[in-house]
């Protein structure tokens, strides 16, 4: 008979002690405070840019959202490799959590971009290298999440997702370097962009505040989503254990109406 000992050991430690819950509340409070500080610096604390005026303040959300989104995708990339090497449920849980959170931040980037572009460029969108690649990456990570939803096998789903996650991430460094390699409508980088780039110190501080706030928010969201996925893995393992004791595991894996 299947017992708890037959389940992956790391899935048997799901219940969280009260201290962990208190830590989460503290971290959520810190994250909220950082978001308020970032909002203040972006809208009030930073000086108004001379050319674009108040529209430039979108920059403080647009750029950090892209950076945190790409960081999330990088963690997804590492977690996908980890899963393919070790078949760890925790790696799979981290991969899906970072993919979803990264997609959320990239959606912020793609939403704020046209809002900023319209008054500055006079157009909502242009198909230059940076914008097009960012949109392609967004579509591919949406496909990644859809693939997981429509892949029925509990074993095949994480393998396919991990392979796709590694493949998609190849476009991220190309997107990052696009405005350095090609002449585009998108402005040249002002952070780590070379000798002619740079920001006013007060503007840089505002960007840094928003970056740290978004990083804390990413960590909070990834933690919550990761724990949800771990519980899902745990429940699936328990379900398979029950079916194994009933001699029905082969029926489930082969689909309805097929018996071994």
Backbone as a ProteinNet text record, in pm:
[ID]
protein_1_A
[PRIMARY]
XXXXXXXXXXXXXXXXXXXXXXXXXXXXXXXXXXXXXXXXXXXXXXXXXXXXXXXXXXXXXXXXXXXXXXXXXXXXXXXXXXXXXXXXXXXXXXXXXXXXXXXXXXXXXXXXXXXXXXXXXXXXXXXXXXXXXXXXXXXXXXXXXXXXXXXXXXXXXXXXXXXXXXXXXXXXXXXXXXXXXXXXXXXXXXXXXXXXXXXXXXXXXXXXXXXXXXXXXXXXXXXXXXXXXXXXXXXXXXXXXXXXXXXXXXXXXXXXXXXX
[TERTIARY]
84.1	0	87.5	34.5	108.7	91.3	198.5	194.4	259	255	318.3	465.4	527.8	669.1	699.3	597.3	620.1	611.5	566.3	557.6	693.8	720.6	845.8	858	973	989.7	966.1	1009.6	996.9	851.7	762.5	622	548.1	613.9	549.7	568.1	638.4	663.9	586.6	465.4	386.4	334.7	279.7	223.8	326.9	286.4	376.1	351.6	457.1	439.8	391.5	330.7	280.9	387.3	512.6	619.4	637.8	621.8	635.9	527.3	405	295.7	321.5	375.6	408.9	516.2	612.3	718.4	660.1	562.8	499.1	428	357.9	289.1	389	500.7	603.1	658.8	688.8	743.6	643.5	514.6	411.9	402.3	417.9	414	533	651.2	770	752.1	697	674.3	579.2	472.1	375.2	440.8	524.5	593.8	688.8	759.3	850.1	773.7	657.1	575.7	528.4	491.2	450.8	568.6	687.4	806	836.2	829.6	854.1	753.2	625.9	521.8	548.6	587.3	617	734.6	842.1	960.2	930.9	850.5	821.1	733	635.4	537.2	569.2	645	667.7	816.7	886.9	1025.4	1120.5	1109.3	1201.7	1171.2	1272.7	1248.6	1179.6	1108.7	1040.4	1140.8	1137.3	1229.7	1198.7	1304.5	1286.5	1216.1	1239.7	1184.5	1045.6	1029.9	903.2	805.9	852.2	763.6	713.6	587.9	533.6	521	514.6	502.1	623	737.7	858.2	847.7	756.4	744	696.4	637.3	601.2	726.3	838.9	967.9	996.3	957.3	990.5	912.9	808.8	736.5	768.7	787.2	809.3	938.9	1048	1178.4	1191.7	1159.2	1168.9	1080.1	962.4	874	941.7	1008.6	1079.3	1194.9	1270.5	1386.3	1344.9	1239.2	1192.3	1128.3	1059.6	1004.6	1113.4	1220.6	1331.8	1403	1413.4	1472.5	1388.4	1257.2	1168.3	1187.2	1200.5	1220.2	1355.7	1455.8	1585.7	1575.9	1502.2	1481.4	1402.4	1304	1229.6	1323.7	1416	1515.4	1599.6	1648.6	1729.1	1646.3	1522.9	1436.6	1402.5	1388.8	1359.1	1476.6	1598.4	1716.2	1722.2	1696.7	1696.3	1596.7	1478.5	1378.7	1423.4	1475.5	1517.2	1631.4	1714.1	1825.6	1783.1	1694.7	1662.5	1518.7	1431.9	1289.1	1228.9	1270.9	1224.4	1090.5	988.3	861.8	878.6	974.2	997.5	1051.7	1134.3	1184.3	1069.8	980.3	865.4	774.9	753.7	670.4	732.5	863.9	931.9	925.4	935	931.8	798	687.8	557	528.3	572.5	549.4	620.8	747.1	823.3	776.2	728.2	675.3	551.6	461.3	338	365.2	451.8	483.1	560.6	655.4	728.8	637.9	539.5	443.8	362.4	327.9	253.2	335.1	462.8	547	572.6	589.9	608.6	481.2	365.7	239.9	234.4	286.5	295.5	385.2	496.9	590.2	525.2	454.7	391.5	271.1	211.6	98.6	146.4	246.8	296	372.5	431.8	507.9	425.1	314	231.8	174.6	141.5	90.4	196.1	320.3	431.3	462.8	452.9	493.2	400	270.7	173.8	202.1	217.4	244.3	386.6	480.6	620.7	654.8	615	643.3	530.6	410.4	294.7	227.4	275.9	217.7	209.3	114.9	100.2	202.9	236.4	318.6	394.8	513.2	589.1	659.4	671.9	727.8	879.9	945.2	1091.5	1140.3	1270.8	1326.1	1291.5	1309.7	1286.9	1140.1	1048.9	906.6	855.5	897.9	850.3	900.2	1027.4	1081.6	1013.6	986.3	919	779.3	708.4	574.6	582.6	682.3	699	725.7	811.6	840.1	714	634.7	508.4	416.6	403.7	317.8	370.5	502.4	559.3	538.5	547.8	523.8	374.8	288.4	146.3	127.2	196.1	189.1	241.6	345.8	402.7	296.6	222.9	120.8	3.5	-34.7	-144.5	-106.2	20	66.6	48	81.3	66	-80.6	-169.2	-310.8	-368.4	-315.5	-374.5	-291.1	-189.3	-114.3	-164.5	-237.6	-305.7	-213.1	-107.1	-23.3	54.5	47.2	117.3	268.8	319.7	463.7	511	430.3	469.9	462.7	367.4	346.2	471	533.7	652.3	771.5	785	896.4	884	765.5	743.2	758.5	706	715	859.5	937.8	1078.4	1153.5	1129.6	1196.6	1156.7	1027.8	981.3	1036.2	1043.2	1097.1	1241.2	1321.3	1461.3	1469.3	1384.6	1384.7	1343.4	1237.7	1187	1289.7	1358.8	1449.7	1560.8	1590.5	1695.3	1665	1535.7	1498.5	1518.9	1528.4	1536.7	1666.7	1785.3	1907.1	1913.9	1855.1	1851.2	1766.9	1652.5	1566.5	1639	1709.7	1783.3	1888.1	1955.6	2062.1	2013.1	1884.4	1832.3	1863.6	1845	1866	2014.4	2099.6	2244	2298.5	2232.9	2280.1	2221.6	2096	2027.1	1972.8	1960.7	1898.1	1746.4	1684.7	1541.6	1472.1	1339.9	1259.6	1272.1	1290.2	1303.2	1427.5	1419.1	1535.9	1654.2	1771.2	1892.3	1888.3	1958	1954.4	2019.2	1957.6	2013.7	2076.3	2053.7	2116.2	2205.4	2334.7	2432.9	2435.5	2422.8	2416.8	2542.8	2646.7	2769.9	2804.7	2908.9	2962.4	2868.2	2780.5	2690	2553.2	2540.1	2412.6	2422.9	2310.5	2310.1	2182.9	2162.5	2045.4	2086.8	2001.8	2017.1	2014.4	2099.3	2103.4	1966.5	1883.5	1751.1	1662.4	1675	1600	1647.8	1779.2	1833.5	1784.5	1775.9	1726.4	1580.7	1500.8	1360.3	1349.4	1432.1	1432.3	1472.5	1573.4	1621	1512.6	1441	1332.1	1224	1185.7	1083.4	1134.1	1261.5	1320.4	1316.8	1356.5	1356.2	1213.3	1120.7	980.6	923.5	950.9	901.9	970.3	1096.9	1166.8	1102.6	1069.6	1002.9	865.2	794.4	663	675.8	776.3	799.1	824.2	909.4	940	814.5	729.9	606.3	513.1	492.8	401	454.5	584.9	644.1	630.8	652.4	639.5	498.6	397.7	260	225.9	263.5	230.5	309.6	431.7	514.4	450.3	404.1	342.9	213.3	137.7	17.3	52.5	156	193.3	250.5	322.5	373.9	258.2	156.8	39.5	-28.2	-33.4	-91.9	-13.4	119	202.2	176.9	168.2	147.8	14.6	-89.7	-221.2	-221.2	-151.6	-144.5	-70.5	36.6	109.8	22.5	-54.3	-145	-252.3	-304.2	-406.8	-351.8	-229.5	-168.7	-140	-104.2	-82.5	-209.4	-322.3	-450.3	-487.6	-469.3	-501.5	-412.1	-287.4	-196.2	-243.6	-294.1	-343.3	-467	-540.7	-662.6	-637	-512.8	-479.9	-536.3	-558	-621.8	-530	-406.3	-315.9	-303.4	-297.6	-287	-407.9	-526.2	-648.5	-643.1	-595.8	-590.2	-491.2	-374.5	-270.4	-308.9	-390.5	-423.2	-547.1	-620.6	-737.8	-864.9	-980.1	-1107.2	-1143.8	-1202.1	-1252.5	-1148.5	-1021.3	-915.8	-866.5	-872.2	-830.3	-712.9	-621.1	-506.5	-543.2
-120.2	0	125.1	226.7	353.2	424.6	477.1	553.6	687.8	774.1	905.1	893	779.7	761	745.8	711.4	694.2	825.6	930.5	1061.2	1128.8	1221.2	1295.8	1363.4	1345.4	1393.9	1544.4	1620.7	1765.3	1810.8	1725.1	1761.1	1730.3	1664.7	1631.2	1740.4	1846.6	1953.7	2079	2063.4	2175.6	2267.4	2215.1	2305.2	2406.1	2531.6	2638	2670.6	2686.1	2723.6	2866.9	2904.3	3041.4	3147.4	3117.4	3216.2	3253.1	3155.5	3183.5	3279.1	3261.4	3350.4	3491.8	3504.4	3636.9	3702.6	3623.7	3676.7	3728.8	3656	3699.1	3832.1	3845.9	3972.9	4087.6	4063.3	4166.8	4203.4	4102.5	4129.6	4204.6	4167.6	4237.4	4383.3	4410.7	4548.8	4628.7	4565.7	4633.1	4662.7	4565.2	4583.6	4700.5	4707.1	4816	4951	4957.4	5082.7	5122.3	5025.4	5054.4	5102.2	5044.9	5088.9	5233	5268.5	5406.9	5502.1	5462.7	5546.2	5562.6	5451.6	5459.8	5549.8	5539.2	5623.9	5770.9	5799.7	5939.3	5993.4	5915.9	5963.8	5980.7	5892.5	5900.1	6019.5	6048.1	6151.5	6287.5	6289.8	6416.4	6443.3	6344.2	6366.1	6396.3	6325	6344.9	6475.9	6544	6668.2	6640.8	6740.8	6727.2	6741.5	6647.8	6649.7	6767.4	6832.4	6958.4	6942	6833.9	6817.4	6755.8	6645	6571.3	6612	6684.6	6729.8	6614.3	6625.5	6525.9	6387.7	6381.7	6250	6162.4	6225.1	6147.4	6067.1	6104.6	6033.4	5889.4	5859.7	5720.4	5633.4	5694.7	5625.1	5547.1	5602.9	5541.9	5412.6	5388.9	5262.4	5173	5236	5163.9	5082.4	5146.4	5079.8	4974.9	5007.4	4902	4781.7	4804	4691.2	4596.3	4653	4569.3	4494.8	4562.8	4500	4386.7	4408.1	4303.7	4189.5	4222.4	4117.6	4029.2	4089.3	4011.3	3930.9	3987.8	3913.3	3789.9	3804.7	3691.6	3583.6	3625.8	3528.7	3458.2	3529.4	3466.3	3358.3	3387	3286.3	3168.5	3197.8	3090.5	3002.9	3065.9	2994.6	2900.9	2952.1	2869.9	2757	2787.6	2685.8	2577.2	2615.9	2517.5	2421.3	2474.9	2388.8	2297.7	2353.8	2277.2	2160.9	2189.5	2082.3	1971.5	2008	1906.5	1819.8	1877.6	1802	1715.6	1768.4	1702.7	1653.7	1694.7	1660.9	1702.9	1816.6	1863.1	1936.1	1896.3	1970.6	2116.2	2140.7	2278.8	2363.4	2305.8	2377.5	2410.9	2316.5	2340.9	2448.1	2443.9	2545.2	2684.5	2692.8	2821.9	2870.3	2779.4	2817.7	2880.5	2815.5	2870	2999.7	3006.9	3128.5	3248.4	3230.2	3342.2	3376.5	3277.6	3307.6	3395.3	3361.8	3439.8	3579.6	3589.8	3721.6	3805.2	3743.9	3816.9	3867.2	3785.7	3828.1	3947.5	3949.5	4063.4	4192.4	4184.1	4304.1	4346.7	4251.8	4288	4350.8	4308.8	4371	4517.2	4546.6	4685.9	4765	4705.2	4771.6	4801.1	4703.3	4720.1	4813.9	4829.8	4922.1	5065.8	5084.8	5221	5276	5187.9	5234.9	5318	5265.6	5345.5	5472.3	5463.6	5582.9	5692.3	5655.5	5749.5	5793	5700.1	5728.7	5827.9	5818.1	5900.7	6050.2	6105.3	6250.3	6288.5	6193.1	6224.2	6200	6082.6	6048.5	6088	6105.6	6133.2	6008.1	5890.1	5761.9	5669.6	5576.9	5481	5368.1	5330.7	5210.6	5219.7	5159.6	5145.1	5010.7	4949.4	4814.6	4818.6	4879.9	4877.3	4753.6	4734.7	4609.8	4588.9	4692.7	4676.3	4645.9	4724.9	4706.2	4573.5	4539.6	4415	4293.7	4292.9	4181.4	4167.9	4280.8	4275.9	4216.3	4255.4	4200	4050.2	4009.8	3867.4	3787.6	3841.1	3772.9	3761.2	3866.6	3863.9	3753.3	3746.1	3643.7	3503.3	3486.8	3354.6	3308.8	3400.9	3360.3	3336.7	3406.4	3371.2	3229.7	3194.9	3059	2957.2	2993.4	2905.3	2869.2	2970	2947	2868.7	2900	2826.7	2680.3	2656.4	2518.8	2437.1	2496.7	2424.2	2390.3	2481.2	2458	2347.2	2330.9	2236.8	2109.3	2090.1	1965.2	1879.5	1771.5	1698.6	1615.8	1560.4	1469.7	1544.5	1492.7	1557.5	1548.3	1447.4	1432.7	1505.5	1502.7	1567.1	1718.8	1770.5	1915.2	1991.1	1955.5	2032.7	2015.6	1898.9	1879.4	1968.9	1972.1	2058.9	2205.4	2241.6	2380.9	2422.5	2333.7	2365.4	2385.3	2297	2309.8	2440.4	2473.7	2597.4	2719.4	2714.2	2826.3	2856.9	2751.5	2771.2	2831.4	2781.5	2831.4	2978.7	3014.4	3152.2	3250.3	3212	3307.6	3353.9	3277	3317.6	3453.8	3490.4	3618.9	3736.1	3708.9	3817.1	3897.2	3835.1	3916.3	3988.3	3929.5	3997.5	4123.7	4113.2	4229.2	4337.1	4295.1	4390.8	4466.2	4396.7	4458.3	4526	4516.2	4565.8	4712.7	4795.6	4939.6	4975	4878.5	4899.2	4850.6	4750	4691.6	4759.7	4807.7	4862.8	5001.8	5081.4	5213.3	5193.6	5237.6	5215.6	5345	5342.9	5454.3	5468.7	5356.5	5355.9	5435.4	5516	5594.3	5506	5562.4	5491.8	5474.5	5373.9	5350.9	5465.1	5501.3	5604.8	5543.9	5413.7	5341.5	5233.7	5237.2	5143.3	5152.1	5274.6	5291.3	5344.7	5368.7	5420.2	5558.3	5617.4	5743.1	5860.9	5856.2	5968.9	5949.9	5845.7	5822.1	5864.9	5864.1	5899.8	5971.5	5981.2	6046.7	6147	6245.7	6334.1	6248.4	6279	6196.1	6178.1	6282.3	6270.2	6175.7	6182	6090	5946.3	5930.9	5796.6	5738.6	5821.9	5775	5730.6	5804.5	5767.3	5633.9	5614.4	5486.5	5373.2	5398.2	5296.3	5259.2	5359.1	5331.9	5245.3	5279	5200.6	5060.4	5050.6	4919.8	4830.1	4884.1	4805.3	4769.2	4862.8	4836.6	4726	4731.2	4627.2	4492.9	4498.4	4375.3	4309.5	4391.5	4338	4283.3	4353.1	4304.8	4173.5	4164.6	4039.6	3924	3947.4	3842.2	3798.4	3894.7	3862.8	3779.3	3822.1	3751	3612	3603.4	3473.3	3377.8	3427.7	3340.6	3284.9	3372.6	3327.1	3226.4	3259	3170.3	3039.9	3046.2	2926.7	2831	2885.7	2801.7	2738.5	2812.7	2754.6	2636	2651	2544.5	2423.6	2448	2338	2257.1	2325.1	2254.9	2174.7	2231.9	2159.6	2031.5	2039.9	1921.2	1818.3	1867	1778.6	1704.4	1778.4	1715.6	1615.5	1649.7	1556.3	1428.5	1444.1	1326.7	1241.6	1304.2	1229.8	1158.1	1226.2	1164.4	1040.9	1054.4	941.4	827.1	863.5	760.9	683.3	755.9	689	599.3	648.8	567.2	444.4	459.1	346.4	235.8	275.7	175.1	104.8	170.7	112.6	42	43.7	-21.6	48.9	182.6	255.1	359.7	360	462.5	451.8	328.1	309.3	359.5	350.8	399.2	549.8	620.8	767.1	813.1	747.7	792.6	768	663.1	630	702.2	766.1	842.1	767	834.1	773.8	661.4	556.5	447.1	343.1	364.7	269.8	207.9	78.8	10.6	-83.2	-88.2	-176.1	-319.7
0	0	0	-64.3	-66.8	66	116.5	240.9	215.3	318.9	304.4	271.2	314.5	286.6	139.8	59.2	-83.4	-159.2	-94.8	-159.1	-153.8	-247.1	-239.2	-103.4	-39.6	97	108	7.1	14.6	6.6	-43.7	-50.1	79.5	173	299.1	403.8	367.1	462.1	422.7	374.8	325.8	436.6	549.5	650.5	698.9	707.5	749.7	896.9	976.1	1116.4	1127.1	1241.4	1257.3	1236.4	1273.6	1256.3	1110.8	1021.3	877.9	831.6	882.7	844.7	894.5	1016.7	1068.6	982.2	934.2	848.3	718.2	663.8	539.4	559.1	670.7	698	708.6	774.5	787.5	651.3	569.5	436.6	349.9	359.4	282.1	324.9	453.5	503.4	451	451.8	398.8	250.3	176.8	33.6	8.2	85.6	69.2	96.7	200.2	231.5	119	62.4	-49.1	-172.3	-196.7	-310.7	-291	-169.2	-141.1	-160.7	-115.3	-134.5	-282.6	-359	-502.1	-571.3	-531.6	-591	-561.7	-438.5	-401.9	-483.1	-491.3	-563.3	-712.3	-769	-912.2	-945.8	-862.1	-894.1	-833.2	-723.4	-653.2	-631.1	-579	-537.6	-651.8	-762.8	-875.2	-946.9	-996.5	-1071.6	-1204.8	-1255.1	-1383.8	-1497.9	-1590.2	-1703.7	-1795.8	-1847.9	-1919.6	-2053.4	-2126.3	-2261	-2261.3	-2191.6	-2194.8	-2084.7	-1986.8	-1880.7	-1793.8	-1752.3	-1658.9	-1721.7	-1856.3	-1920.6	-1893.1	-1867.6	-1842.2	-1712.8	-1624.4	-1496.5	-1515.6	-1629.4	-1658.1	-1661.5	-1694	-1699.5	-1572	-1457.1	-1328.5	-1302.8	-1380	-1371.3	-1491.6	-1606	-1730.9	-1727.9	-1691	-1692.2	-1581.4	-1455.4	-1352.1	-1380.3	-1439.1	-1471.1	-1570.3	-1670.6	-1767.9	-1702.7	-1618.6	-1555	-1461.7	-1384.6	-1293.2	-1372.3	-1481.3	-1566.1	-1623.1	-1673.2	-1728.1	-1619.2	-1499.1	-1388.1	-1355.5	-1356	-1330.9	-1436.5	-1561.6	-1669.5	-1656.3	-1606.3	-1583.6	-1476.2	-1368.9	-1264.7	-1320.7	-1406.5	-1472.8	-1555.4	-1624.6	-1705.1	-1618.5	-1505.3	-1415.8	-1354.6	-1315.3	-1255.8	-1357.1	-1484.4	-1588.9	-1607.3	-1607.3	-1615.4	-1493.6	-1377.5	-1253.2	-1262.2	-1315.4	-1324.1	-1419.8	-1534	-1630.3	-1576.2	-1490.3	-1433.9	-1315.4	-1230.2	-1103.6	-1092.9	-1185.2	-1179.1	-1044.1	-994.5	-864	-876.7	-799.1	-800.3	-758.5	-670.4	-628.3	-743.7	-827	-944.2	-1038.9	-1059.8	-1146.7	-1088.5	-956.6	-891.1	-904.5	-886.9	-901.4	-1045.5	-1141.4	-1282.3	-1319.3	-1283.4	-1320.9	-1244.9	-1118.9	-1040.4	-1102.3	-1139.3	-1195.9	-1337.2	-1412.5	-1545.6	-1536.1	-1445.9	-1432.2	-1378.4	-1278.9	-1221.9	-1323.5	-1393.5	-1497	-1606.8	-1644	-1746.2	-1698.7	-1570.8	-1515.8	-1524.5	-1489.1	-1495.4	-1640.1	-1729.9	-1870.1	-1927.2	-1877.6	-1920.3	-1876.4	-1756.3	-1711.5	-1805.5	-1843	-1934.1	-2069.3	-2124.6	-2256.2	-2250.4	-2133.6	-2119.2	-2102.1	-2018.1	-1993.6	-2113.1	-2194.9	-2310.6	-2407.8	-2459.6	-2551.1	-2486	-2356.1	-2286.7	-2285.9	-2270.7	-2273.2	-2416.2	-2510.7	-2648.5	-2718.2	-2692.7	-2766.7	-2755.1	-2634.2	-2627.5	-2667.8	-2662.5	-2690.9	-2837.2	-2891.3	-3030.3	-3124.5	-3069.9	-3154.3	-3205.7	-3165.5	-3207.2	-3085.3	-3089.9	-2980.6	-2990.8	-3113.2	-3131.8	-3262.4	-3266	-3389.4	-3385.5	-3501.4	-3506.4	-3518.3	-3420.3	-3421.2	-3345.2	-3344.2	-3290.9	-3143.9	-3060.7	-2917.1	-2887.7	-2942.5	-2913.2	-2966.8	-3089	-3149.1	-3072	-3034.1	-2957.8	-2821.9	-2756.5	-2626.6	-2639.8	-2743.5	-2766.1	-2796.3	-2874.7	-2906.3	-2778.5	-2691.8	-2565.4	-2481.5	-2477.2	-2401.8	-2455.1	-2587.3	-2648	-2617.3	-2620.6	-2596.8	-2452.5	-2357.8	-2219.2	-2192.5	-2264.3	-2258	-2310	-2419	-2474.7	-2374.6	-2301.9	-2198.9	-2094.8	-2048.3	-1946.1	-2003.4	-2126.7	-2190.9	-2210.4	-2248.6	-2267.3	-2140	-2026.1	-1899.7	-1873.4	-1908.9	-1881.5	-1968.7	-2089	-2183.6	-2201.8	-2117.8	-2119.5	-2004.4	-2032	-1925.1	-1836.6	-1891.7	-1815	-1707.4	-1585	-1474	-1490	-1561.8	-1582.5	-1707.5	-1813.3	-1938	-1927.8	-1851.3	-1842	-1797.3	-1684.4	-1644.1	-1737.1	-1801.5	-1894.2	-2016.4	-2075	-2190.6	-2152.8	-2036.3	-1991.8	-1969.4	-1909.5	-1884.4	-2015.4	-2112.4	-2242.2	-2311	-2304.8	-2367.3	-2295.3	-2161.3	-2085.5	-2121.9	-2141	-2180.6	-2321.1	-2410.9	-2549.3	-2554.4	-2481.9	-2486.8	-2432.8	-2327.1	-2263.2	-2356.4	-2460.1	-2555	-2616.9	-2624.5	-2684.2	-2588.2	-2457.9	-2359.6	-2372.4	-2374.1	-2390.8	-2525.6	-2628.8	-2758.7	-2748.3	-2679.3	-2659.3	-2578.8	-2475.3	-2392.3	-2473.6	-2565.5	-2642.8	-2770.2	-2801	-2929.2	-2951.4	-2848.2	-2866.6	-2866.3	-2837.9	-2846.8	-2980.6	-3037.7	-3163.1	-3286.1	-3276.1	-3392.3	-3361.7	-3466.1	-3453.2	-3447.8	-3342.9	-3323.4	-3283.5	-3292.7	-3244.9	-3093.9	-3028.4	-2882	-2840.9	-2733.7	-2690.8	-2653.1	-2664.5	-2620.6	-2469.6	-2415	-2270.5	-2193.9	-2084	-1997.2	-1872.5	-1850.6	-1739.8	-1800.1	-1766.3	-1822.8	-1974.9	-2025.5	-2169.5	-2233.4	-2154.9	-2212.1	-2158.8	-2217.4	-2164	-2182.2	-2282	-2305.6	-2239.6	-2161.4	-2093.6	-1948.2	-1880.7	-1739.3	-1700.6	-1570.5	-1515.8	-1409.5	-1390.6	-1275.7	-1148.7	-1050	-928.5	-861.6	-861	-800.2	-882.3	-1014.6	-1100.4	-1080.8	-1069.4	-1048.9	-916.7	-814.4	-685.1	-697	-774	-792.8	-865.9	-969.6	-1041.7	-948.2	-866.5	-773.9	-673	-623	-528.7	-592.4	-714.4	-784.3	-816.2	-850.1	-880	-756.4	-642.7	-519.2	-479.2	-495.7	-462	-549.7	-678.8	-770	-741	-702	-667.1	-544.8	-443.9	-325	-360.1	-448.1	-490.8	-567.1	-653.7	-726.6	-630.1	-530.1	-433.5	-357.8	-322.3	-250.6	-337.2	-461	-550	-585.4	-609.1	-642.5	-524.3	-404.6	-286.7	-275.5	-285.8	-273.8	-383.6	-507	-618.8	-610.1	-563	-545.8	-444.4	-332.6	-230.6	-281.4	-360.1	-419.1	-508.9	-587.6	-680.1	-605.6	-496.3	-415.2	-357.5	-307.2	-254.1	-364.9	-485.1	-597.6	-625.9	-626.9	-646.9	-536.5	-414.3	-299.8	-310.8	-346.3	-361	-475.9	-584.3	-696.7	-656.2	-577.9	-530.7	-439.5	-352.2	-265	-346.5	-448	-532.4	-602.5	-655.1	-724.3	-626.3	-501.4	-401.9	-370.5	-361	-335.9	-452.2	-574.6	-692.2	-700.5	-656.5	-659.7	-566.4	-450.8	-357	-410.8	-497.3	-554.2	-687.1	-731.9	-858.3	-978.6	-968.5	-1077.5	-1139.5	-1102.5	-1156	-1306.6	-1357.3	-1502.1	-1575.2	-1514.8	-1578.4	-1595.4	-1493.3	-1499.5	-1603.8	-1608.8	-1701	-1845.6	-1870.8	-2008.9	-2059.4	-1968.8	-2011.1	-1978.3	-1984.5	-1949.7	-2044.4	-1987.8	-2069	-2107	-2062	-2095.7	-1965.6	-1953.1	-1832.5	-1862.4	-1769.2	-1787.1	-1749.4
[MASK]
++++++++++++++++++++++++++++++++++++++++++++++++++++++++++++++++++++++++++++++++++++++++++++++++++++++++++++++++++++++++++++++++++++++++++++++++++++++++++++++++++++++++++++++++++++++++++++++++++++++++++++++++++++++++++++++++++++++++++++++++++++++++++++++++++++

